[in-house]
Coordinates of C-alpha atoms in Angstrom, one line a residue:
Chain F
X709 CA -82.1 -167.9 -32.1
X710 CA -81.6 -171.6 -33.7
X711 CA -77.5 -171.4 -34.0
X712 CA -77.0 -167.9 -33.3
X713 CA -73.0 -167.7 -33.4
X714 CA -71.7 -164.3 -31.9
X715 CA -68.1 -162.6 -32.1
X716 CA -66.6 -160.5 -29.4
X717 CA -63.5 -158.9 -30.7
X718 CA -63.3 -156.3 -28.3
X719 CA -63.4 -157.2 -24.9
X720 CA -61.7 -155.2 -22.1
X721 CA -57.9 -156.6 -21.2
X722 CA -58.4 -156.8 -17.3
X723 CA -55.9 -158.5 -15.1
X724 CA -56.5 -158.4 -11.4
X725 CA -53.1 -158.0 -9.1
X726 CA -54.8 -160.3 -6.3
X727 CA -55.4 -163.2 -8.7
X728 CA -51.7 -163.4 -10.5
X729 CA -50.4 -162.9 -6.9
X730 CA -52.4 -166.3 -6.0
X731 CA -51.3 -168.0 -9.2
X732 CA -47.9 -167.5 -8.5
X733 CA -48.5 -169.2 -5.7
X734 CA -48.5 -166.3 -2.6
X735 CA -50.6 -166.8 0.3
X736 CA -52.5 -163.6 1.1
X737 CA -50.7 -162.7 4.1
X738 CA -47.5 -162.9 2.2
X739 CA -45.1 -159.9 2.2
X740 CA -43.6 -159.3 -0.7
X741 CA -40.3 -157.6 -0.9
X742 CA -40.0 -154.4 -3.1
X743 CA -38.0 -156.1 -5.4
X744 CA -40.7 -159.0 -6.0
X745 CA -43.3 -156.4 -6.2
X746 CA -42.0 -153.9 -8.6
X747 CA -41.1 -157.3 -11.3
X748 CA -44.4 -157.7 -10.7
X749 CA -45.9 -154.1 -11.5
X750 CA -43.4 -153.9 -14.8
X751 CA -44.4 -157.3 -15.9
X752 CA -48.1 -155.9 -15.5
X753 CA -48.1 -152.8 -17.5
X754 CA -46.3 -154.5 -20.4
X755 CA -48.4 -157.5 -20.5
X756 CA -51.2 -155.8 -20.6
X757 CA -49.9 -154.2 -23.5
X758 CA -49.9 -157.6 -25.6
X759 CA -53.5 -159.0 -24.3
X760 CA -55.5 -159.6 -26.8
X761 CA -59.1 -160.5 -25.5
X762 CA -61.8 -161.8 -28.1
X763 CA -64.7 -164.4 -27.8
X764 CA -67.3 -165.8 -29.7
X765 CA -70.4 -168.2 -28.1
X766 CA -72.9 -170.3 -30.1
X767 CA -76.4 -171.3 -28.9
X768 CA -77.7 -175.1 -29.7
X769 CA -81.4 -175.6 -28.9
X770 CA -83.2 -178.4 -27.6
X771 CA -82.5 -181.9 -25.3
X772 CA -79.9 -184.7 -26.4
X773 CA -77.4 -182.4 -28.6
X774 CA -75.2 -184.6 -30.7
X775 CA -72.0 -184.8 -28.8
X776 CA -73.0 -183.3 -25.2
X777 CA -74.1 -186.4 -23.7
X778 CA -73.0 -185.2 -20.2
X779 CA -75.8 -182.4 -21.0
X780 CA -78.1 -184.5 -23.0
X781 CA -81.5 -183.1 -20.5
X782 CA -80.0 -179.5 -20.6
X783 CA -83.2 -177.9 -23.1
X784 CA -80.4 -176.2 -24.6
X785 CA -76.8 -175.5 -24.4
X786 CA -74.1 -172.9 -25.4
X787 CA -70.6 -173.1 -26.7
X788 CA -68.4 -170.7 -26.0
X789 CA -64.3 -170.0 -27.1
X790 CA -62.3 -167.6 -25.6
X791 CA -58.4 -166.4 -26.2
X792 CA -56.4 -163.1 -25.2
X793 CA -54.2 -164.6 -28.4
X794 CA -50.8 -165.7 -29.0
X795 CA -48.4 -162.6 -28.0
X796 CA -48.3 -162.8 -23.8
X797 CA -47.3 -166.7 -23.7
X798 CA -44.2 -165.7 -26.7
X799 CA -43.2 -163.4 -24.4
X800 CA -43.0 -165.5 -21.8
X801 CA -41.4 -168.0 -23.7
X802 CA -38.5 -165.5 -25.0
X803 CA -38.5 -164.3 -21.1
X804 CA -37.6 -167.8 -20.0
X805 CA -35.4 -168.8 -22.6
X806 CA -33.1 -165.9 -21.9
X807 CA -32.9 -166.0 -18.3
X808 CA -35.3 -164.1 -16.8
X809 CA -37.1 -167.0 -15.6
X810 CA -38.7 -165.0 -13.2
X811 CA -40.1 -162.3 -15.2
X812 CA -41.8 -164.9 -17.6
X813 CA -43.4 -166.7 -14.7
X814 CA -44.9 -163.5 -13.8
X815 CA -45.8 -162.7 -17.9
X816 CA -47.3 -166.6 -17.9
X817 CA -48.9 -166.2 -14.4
X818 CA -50.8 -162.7 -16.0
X819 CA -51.7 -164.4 -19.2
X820 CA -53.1 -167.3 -17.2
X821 CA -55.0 -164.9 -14.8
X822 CA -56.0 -162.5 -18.2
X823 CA -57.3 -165.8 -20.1
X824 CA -60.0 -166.7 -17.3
X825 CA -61.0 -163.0 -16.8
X826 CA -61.6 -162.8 -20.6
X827 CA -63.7 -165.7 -19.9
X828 CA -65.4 -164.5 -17.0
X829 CA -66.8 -161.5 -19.5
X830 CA -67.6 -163.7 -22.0
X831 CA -69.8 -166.0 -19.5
X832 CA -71.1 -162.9 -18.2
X833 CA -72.2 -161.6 -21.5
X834 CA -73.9 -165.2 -22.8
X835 CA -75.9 -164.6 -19.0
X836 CA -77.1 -161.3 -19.8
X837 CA -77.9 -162.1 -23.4
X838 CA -79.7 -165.4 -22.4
X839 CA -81.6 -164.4 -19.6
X840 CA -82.8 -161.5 -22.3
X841 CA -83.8 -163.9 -24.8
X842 CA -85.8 -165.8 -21.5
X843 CA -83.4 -168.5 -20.0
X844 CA -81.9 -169.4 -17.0
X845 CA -78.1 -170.2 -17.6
X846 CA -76.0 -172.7 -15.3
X847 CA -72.7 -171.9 -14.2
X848 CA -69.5 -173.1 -16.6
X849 CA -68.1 -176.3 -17.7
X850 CA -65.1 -177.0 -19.5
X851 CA -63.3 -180.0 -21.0
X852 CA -60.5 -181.3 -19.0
X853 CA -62.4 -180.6 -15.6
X854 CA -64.7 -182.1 -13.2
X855 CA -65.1 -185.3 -15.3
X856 CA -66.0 -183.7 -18.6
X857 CA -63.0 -185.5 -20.4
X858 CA -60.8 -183.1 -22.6
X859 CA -61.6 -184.8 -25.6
X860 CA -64.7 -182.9 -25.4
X861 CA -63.1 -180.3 -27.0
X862 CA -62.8 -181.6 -30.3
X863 CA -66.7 -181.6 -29.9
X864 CA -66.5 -177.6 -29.1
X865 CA -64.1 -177.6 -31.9
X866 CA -66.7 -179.0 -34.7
X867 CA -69.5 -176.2 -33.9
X868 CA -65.7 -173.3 -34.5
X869 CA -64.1 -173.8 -37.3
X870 CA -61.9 -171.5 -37.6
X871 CA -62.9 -168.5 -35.3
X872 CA -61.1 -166.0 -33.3
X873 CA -57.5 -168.1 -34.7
X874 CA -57.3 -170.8 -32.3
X875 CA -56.7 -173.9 -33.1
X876 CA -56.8 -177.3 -31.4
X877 CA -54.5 -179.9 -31.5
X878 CA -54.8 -183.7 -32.0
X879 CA -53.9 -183.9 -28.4
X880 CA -56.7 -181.6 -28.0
X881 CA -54.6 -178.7 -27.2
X882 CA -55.7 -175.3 -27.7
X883 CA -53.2 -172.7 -29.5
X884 CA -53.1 -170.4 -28.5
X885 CA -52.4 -171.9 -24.8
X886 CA -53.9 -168.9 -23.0
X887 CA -57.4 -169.9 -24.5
X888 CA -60.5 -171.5 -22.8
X889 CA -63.6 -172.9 -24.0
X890 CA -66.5 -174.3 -22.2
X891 CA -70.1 -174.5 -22.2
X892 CA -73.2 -173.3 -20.1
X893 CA -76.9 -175.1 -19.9
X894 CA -80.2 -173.4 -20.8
X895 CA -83.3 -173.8 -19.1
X896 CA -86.3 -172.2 -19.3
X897 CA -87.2 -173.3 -15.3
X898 CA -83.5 -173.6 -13.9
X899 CA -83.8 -177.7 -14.1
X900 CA -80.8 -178.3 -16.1
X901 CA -81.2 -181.9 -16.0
X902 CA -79.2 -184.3 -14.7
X903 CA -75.4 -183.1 -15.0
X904 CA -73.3 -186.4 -15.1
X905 CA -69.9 -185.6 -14.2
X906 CA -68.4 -187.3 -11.5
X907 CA -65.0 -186.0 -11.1
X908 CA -65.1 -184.2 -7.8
X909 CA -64.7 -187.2 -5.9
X910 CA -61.1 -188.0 -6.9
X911 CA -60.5 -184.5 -7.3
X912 CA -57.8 -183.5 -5.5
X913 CA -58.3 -179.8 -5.0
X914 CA -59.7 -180.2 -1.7
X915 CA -61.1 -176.2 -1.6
X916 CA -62.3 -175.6 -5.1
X917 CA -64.9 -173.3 -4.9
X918 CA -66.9 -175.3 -8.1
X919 CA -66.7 -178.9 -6.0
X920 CA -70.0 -180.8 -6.7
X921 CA -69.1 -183.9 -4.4
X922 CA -67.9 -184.5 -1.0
X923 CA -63.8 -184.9 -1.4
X924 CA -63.1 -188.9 -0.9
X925 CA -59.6 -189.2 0.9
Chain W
X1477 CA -12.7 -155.2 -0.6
X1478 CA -11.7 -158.3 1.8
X1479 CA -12.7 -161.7 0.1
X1480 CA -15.1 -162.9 3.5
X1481 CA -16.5 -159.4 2.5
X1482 CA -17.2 -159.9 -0.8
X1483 CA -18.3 -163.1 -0.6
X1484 CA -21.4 -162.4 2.0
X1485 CA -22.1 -159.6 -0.4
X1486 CA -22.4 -162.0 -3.5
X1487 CA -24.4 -164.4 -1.0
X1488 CA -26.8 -161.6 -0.5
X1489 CA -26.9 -160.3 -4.2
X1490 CA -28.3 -164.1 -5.0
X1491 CA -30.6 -164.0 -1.6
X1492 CA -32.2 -161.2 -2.9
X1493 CA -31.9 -161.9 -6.9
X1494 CA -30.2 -159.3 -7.5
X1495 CA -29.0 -159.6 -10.9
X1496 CA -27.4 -156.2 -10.9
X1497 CA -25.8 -155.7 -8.3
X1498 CA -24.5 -159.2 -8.6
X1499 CA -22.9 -158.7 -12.0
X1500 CA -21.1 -155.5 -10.6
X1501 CA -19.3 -157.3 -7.9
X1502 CA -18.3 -160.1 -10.2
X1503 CA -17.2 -157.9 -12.7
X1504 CA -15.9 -155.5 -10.3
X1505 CA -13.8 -158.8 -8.3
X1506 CA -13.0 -161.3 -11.3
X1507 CA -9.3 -160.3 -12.3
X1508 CA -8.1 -160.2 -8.4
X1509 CA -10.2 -163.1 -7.0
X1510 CA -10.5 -166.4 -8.0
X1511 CA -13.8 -167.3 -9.9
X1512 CA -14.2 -170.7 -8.5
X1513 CA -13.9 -169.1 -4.8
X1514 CA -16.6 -166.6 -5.5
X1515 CA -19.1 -169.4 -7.1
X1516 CA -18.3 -172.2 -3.9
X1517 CA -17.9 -169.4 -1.1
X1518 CA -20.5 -166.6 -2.4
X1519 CA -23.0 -167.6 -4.7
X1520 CA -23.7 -171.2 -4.0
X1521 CA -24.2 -170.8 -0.1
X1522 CA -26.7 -167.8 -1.5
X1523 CA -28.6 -170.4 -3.7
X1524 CA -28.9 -172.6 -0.9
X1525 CA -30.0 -170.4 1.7
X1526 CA -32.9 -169.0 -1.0
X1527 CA -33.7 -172.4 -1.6
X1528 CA -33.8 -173.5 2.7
X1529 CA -36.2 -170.2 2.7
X1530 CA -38.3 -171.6 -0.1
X1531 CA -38.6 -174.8 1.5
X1532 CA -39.7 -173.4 4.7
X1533 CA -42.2 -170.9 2.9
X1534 CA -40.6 -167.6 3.4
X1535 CA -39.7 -166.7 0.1
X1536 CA -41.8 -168.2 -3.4
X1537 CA -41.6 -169.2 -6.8
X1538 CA -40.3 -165.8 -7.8
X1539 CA -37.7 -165.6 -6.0
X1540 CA -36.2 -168.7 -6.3
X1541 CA -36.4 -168.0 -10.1
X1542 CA -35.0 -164.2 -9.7
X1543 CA -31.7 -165.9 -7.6
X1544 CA -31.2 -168.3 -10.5
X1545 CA -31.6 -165.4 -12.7
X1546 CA -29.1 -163.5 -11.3
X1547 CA -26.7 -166.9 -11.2
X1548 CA -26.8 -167.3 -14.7
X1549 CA -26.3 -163.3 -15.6
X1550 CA -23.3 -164.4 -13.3
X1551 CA -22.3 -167.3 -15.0
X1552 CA -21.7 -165.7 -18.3
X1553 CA -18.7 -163.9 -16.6
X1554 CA -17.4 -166.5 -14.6
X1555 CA -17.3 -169.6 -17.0
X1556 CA -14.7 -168.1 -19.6
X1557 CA -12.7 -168.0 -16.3
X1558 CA -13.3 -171.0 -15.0
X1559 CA -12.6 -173.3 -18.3
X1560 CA -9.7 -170.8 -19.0
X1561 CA -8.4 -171.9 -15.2
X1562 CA -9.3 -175.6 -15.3
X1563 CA -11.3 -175.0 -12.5
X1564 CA -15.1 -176.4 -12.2
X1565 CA -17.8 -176.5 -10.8
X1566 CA -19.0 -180.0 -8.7
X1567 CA -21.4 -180.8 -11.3
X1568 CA -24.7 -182.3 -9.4
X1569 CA -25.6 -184.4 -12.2
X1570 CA -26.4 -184.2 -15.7
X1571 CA -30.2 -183.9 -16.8
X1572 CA -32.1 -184.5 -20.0
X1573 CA -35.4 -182.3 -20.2
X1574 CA -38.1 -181.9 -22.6
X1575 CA -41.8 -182.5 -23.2
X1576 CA -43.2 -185.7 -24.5
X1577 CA -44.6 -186.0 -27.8
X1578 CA -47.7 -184.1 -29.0
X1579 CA -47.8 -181.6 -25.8
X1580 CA -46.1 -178.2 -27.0
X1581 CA -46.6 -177.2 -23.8
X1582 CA -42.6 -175.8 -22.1
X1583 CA -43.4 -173.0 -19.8
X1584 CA -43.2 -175.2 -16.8
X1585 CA -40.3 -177.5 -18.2
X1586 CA -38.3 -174.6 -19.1
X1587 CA -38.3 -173.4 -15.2
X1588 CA -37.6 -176.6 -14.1
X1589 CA -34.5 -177.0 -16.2
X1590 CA -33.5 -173.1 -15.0
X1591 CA -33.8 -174.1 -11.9
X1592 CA -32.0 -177.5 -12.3
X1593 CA -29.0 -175.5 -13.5
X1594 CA -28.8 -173.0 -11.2
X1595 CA -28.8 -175.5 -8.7
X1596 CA -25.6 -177.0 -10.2
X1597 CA -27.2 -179.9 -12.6
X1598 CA -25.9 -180.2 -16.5
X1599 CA -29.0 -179.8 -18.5
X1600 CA -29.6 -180.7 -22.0
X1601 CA -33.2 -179.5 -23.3
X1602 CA -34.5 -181.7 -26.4
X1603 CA -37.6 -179.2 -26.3
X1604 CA -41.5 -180.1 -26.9
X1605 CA -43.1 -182.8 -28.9
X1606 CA -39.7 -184.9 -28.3
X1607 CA -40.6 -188.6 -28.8
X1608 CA -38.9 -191.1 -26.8
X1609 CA -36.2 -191.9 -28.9
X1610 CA -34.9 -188.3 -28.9
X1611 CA -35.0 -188.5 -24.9
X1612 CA -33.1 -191.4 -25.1
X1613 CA -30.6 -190.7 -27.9
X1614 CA -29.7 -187.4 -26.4
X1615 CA -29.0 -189.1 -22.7
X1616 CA -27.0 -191.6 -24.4
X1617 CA -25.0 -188.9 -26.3
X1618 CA -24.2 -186.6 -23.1
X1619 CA -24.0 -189.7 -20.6
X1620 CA -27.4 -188.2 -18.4
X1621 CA -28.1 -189.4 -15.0
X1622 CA -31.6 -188.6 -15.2
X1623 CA -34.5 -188.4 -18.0
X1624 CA -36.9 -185.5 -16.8
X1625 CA -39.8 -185.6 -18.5
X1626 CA -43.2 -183.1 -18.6
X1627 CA -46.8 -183.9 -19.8
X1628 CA -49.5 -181.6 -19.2
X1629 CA -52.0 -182.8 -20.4
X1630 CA -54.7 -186.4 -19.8
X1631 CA -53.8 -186.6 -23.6
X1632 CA -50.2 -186.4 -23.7
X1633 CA -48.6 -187.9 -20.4
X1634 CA -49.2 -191.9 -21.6
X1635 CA -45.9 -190.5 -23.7
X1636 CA -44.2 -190.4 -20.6
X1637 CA -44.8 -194.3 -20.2
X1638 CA -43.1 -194.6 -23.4
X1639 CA -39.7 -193.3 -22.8
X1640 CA -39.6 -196.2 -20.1
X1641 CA -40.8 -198.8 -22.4
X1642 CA -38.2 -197.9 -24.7
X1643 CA -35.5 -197.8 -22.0
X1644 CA -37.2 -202.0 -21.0
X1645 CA -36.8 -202.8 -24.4
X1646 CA -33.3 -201.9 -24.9
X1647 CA -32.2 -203.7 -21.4
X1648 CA -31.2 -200.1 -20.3
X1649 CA -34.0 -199.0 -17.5
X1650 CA -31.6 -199.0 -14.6
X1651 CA -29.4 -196.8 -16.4
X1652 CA -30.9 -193.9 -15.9
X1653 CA -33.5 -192.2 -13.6
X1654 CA -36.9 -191.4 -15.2
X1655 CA -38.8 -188.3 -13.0
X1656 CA -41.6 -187.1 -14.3
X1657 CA -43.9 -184.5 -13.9
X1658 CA -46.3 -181.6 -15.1
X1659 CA -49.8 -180.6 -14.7
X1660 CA -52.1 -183.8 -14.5
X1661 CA -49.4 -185.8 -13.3
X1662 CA -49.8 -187.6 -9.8
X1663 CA -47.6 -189.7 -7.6
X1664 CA -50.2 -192.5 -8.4
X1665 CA -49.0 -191.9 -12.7
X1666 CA -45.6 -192.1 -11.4
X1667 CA -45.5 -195.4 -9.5
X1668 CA -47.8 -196.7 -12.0
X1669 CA -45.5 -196.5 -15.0
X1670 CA -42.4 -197.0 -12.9
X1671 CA -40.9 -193.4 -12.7
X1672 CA -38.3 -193.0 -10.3
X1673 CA -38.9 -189.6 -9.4
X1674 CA -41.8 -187.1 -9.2
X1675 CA -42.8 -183.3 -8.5
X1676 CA -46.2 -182.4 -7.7
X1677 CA -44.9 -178.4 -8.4
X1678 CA -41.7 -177.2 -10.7
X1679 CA -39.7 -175.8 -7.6
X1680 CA -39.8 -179.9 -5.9
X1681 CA -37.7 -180.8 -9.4
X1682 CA -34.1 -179.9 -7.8
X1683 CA -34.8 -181.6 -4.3
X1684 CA -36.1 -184.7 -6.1
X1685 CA -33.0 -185.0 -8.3
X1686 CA -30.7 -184.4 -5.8
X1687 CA -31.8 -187.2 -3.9
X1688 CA -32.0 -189.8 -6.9
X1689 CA -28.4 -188.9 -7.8
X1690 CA -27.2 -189.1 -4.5
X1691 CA -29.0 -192.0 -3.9
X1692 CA -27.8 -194.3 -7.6
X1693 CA -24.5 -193.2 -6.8
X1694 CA -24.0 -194.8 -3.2
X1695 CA -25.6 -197.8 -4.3

């Protein structure tokens, strides 16, 4: 294994109604009128039309890696980038700058929602893979979020050089936007070590499923 | 067509974003009625009543963006009329929008200033990556009442504390109101560097402004 680096370039586009109905902000029991609901299903089927889902992880080996030290006792830890590319936030873009606001909310609101489900295949293939090769694998972490700071991406960044076409900014962001990166811990007992982020506390998203501390008011 | 008539129905077309059917009855009604009467009587009691039912929770994001659609499909008819008249509309204020420097980020400041203008504000965009100076050359230039500016990210929004700095430096902070907002921006930020304004979501933007104009004008 050592610095196994592994391309996925053909992932399946997959966009759940449910979850770009919550990120556009609709309660479950919200009723939507016909009108709402058909933007919705045309946005849908032409988004999904412009997804383009790819992803690519990287294994590093062994305590203390160089960059990680929220990880350091982790026996091992892999990187992973993922992007459904550049064409579904443009279209957005063009959406909103023509006014049709509301259609490119919905567009940005599927590319959001088609992003993290690209992610959630990627994760679950470094799982299936990993636990294959004999490790136990911790759930995700990414830069910008529970107290990893998002100038952790630049360390991401140094293990990709140029793969799957995104970039990262100075201000460390990623284009494209509808990209994610993150990393999950190896262990060969499930002890990850000591994980120290700290975020949670202040966090204000009282209900996040992922909350590691008690919310402080 | 009466005019009450035609005026609940151009209410209604904005109610229900109805870009369509909205653009019929102005086309349909704009050589016999007069444009300014169909904007104050029919389509600006719709926007309000959209935006009461989005306050309340009835209607969401969407929605408010499809009525503001269908006001600017609108407007492209009605203007020509209205500068051709004389006639216009009480402006609520003019607004300078963009995102500070480094964050290319503009999805969310690009609703905002759609919904600012539907909502009757005068909005100049300076885009993304826009350093202070070119918020505060532009406001100068148009005479804003208000500097919005967007950050979404831990890396970016310290540029927002710029565009005050620079506004200190020149004796000009009280000129104009500074709101601020985007994705890792909190109330906390915004008292911090001195912001007069804040919105936790895009659709808060219009009531927050409202209230700063209103608000530097009777003082």
């Amino acid at each position: 294994m050592g610095t196994d680096f592994f391309v996925f370039d053909v992932i399946p586009a997959k966009v759940d109604v449910e979850k770009v109905l919550m990120q556009l902000g609709y309660p479950p029991e919200a009723c939507l009128s016909p009108r709402s609901r058909e933007n919705i299903e045309v946005q849908m089927a032409e988004t999904l039309r412009l997804v383009d889902p790819k992803g690519a992880y990287l294994l590093l080996e062994g305590t203390g890696q160089k960059g990680f030290d929220l990880f350091s006792e982790a026996e091992g830890i892999v990187l992973a980038l993922s992007t459904i590319g550049p064409a579904v936030e443009q279209r957005a873009r063009e959406l909103i700058n023509t006014e049709h606001g509301a259609a490119g909310l919905i567009v940005d609101a599927i590319g959001s929602v088609a992003a993290e489900q690209t992610a959630d295949f990627l994760e679950r293939k470094i799982r299936q893979d990993c636990t294959g090769w004999g490790w136990k694998v911790s759930r995700r972490y990414s830069p910008g979020y529970c107290g990893w700071q998002i100038e952790g991406q630049r360390e991401i960044f140094k293990r990709f050089p140029d793969t799957l076409g995104i970039k990262l900014t100075n201000s460390c962001l990623m284009i494209p936007e509808k990209s994610l990166s993150f990393a999950c811990l190896l262990s060969t007992n499930g002890n990850f070590g000591k994980v120290k982020l700290s975020g949670c506390k202040k966090c204000k998203k009282k209900d996040c499923p992922d909350r590691l501390e008690p919310f402080i008011v | 067509m009466e005019d009450n008539e035609l005026f609940r129905r151009l209410r209604e077309a904005i109610i229900e974003g109805d870009s369509e059917k909205l653009t019929l009855l102005v086309q349909g009604s704009i050589d016999k009625i007069d444009a300014l009467e169909m904007v104050e009587k029919g389509m600006m009691p719709g926007m309000t009543e959209i935006g009461n039912k989005f306050s309340e929770g009835q209607v969401y994001l969407p929605e408010l963006l499809m009525a503001a659609d269908a006001w600017e499909e609108a407007m492209k008819i009605l203007k020509p009329k209205l500068m051709a008249s004389g006639a216009s509309i009480k402006k609520q204020g003019t607004v300078v929008i963009g995102t500070v420097q480094t964050d290319v980020h503009d999805i969310g400041k690009n609703i905002v200033a759609n919904l600012l203008t539907s909502a009757g504000f005068d909005v100049h965009d300076v885009g993304s990556d826009a350093p202070a100076t070119e918020f505060f050359n532009k406001a100068e230039e148009v005479g804003a009442d208000i500097i919005a500016a967007s950050a979404i990210m831990s890396t970016t929004v310290p540029y927002q504390k710029d565009i005050i700095d620079l506004l200190e430096s020149k004796g000009l902070r009280d000129k104009y109101i500074v709101m601020v907002g985007g994705g890792v921006v909190t109330r906390e930020w915004a008292d911090k560097i001195g912001a007069d304004g804040y919105g936790e979501l895009a659709s808060d933007a219009v009531d927050v402004a409202k209230k700063l104009v209103a608000k530097k004008k009777g003082a």
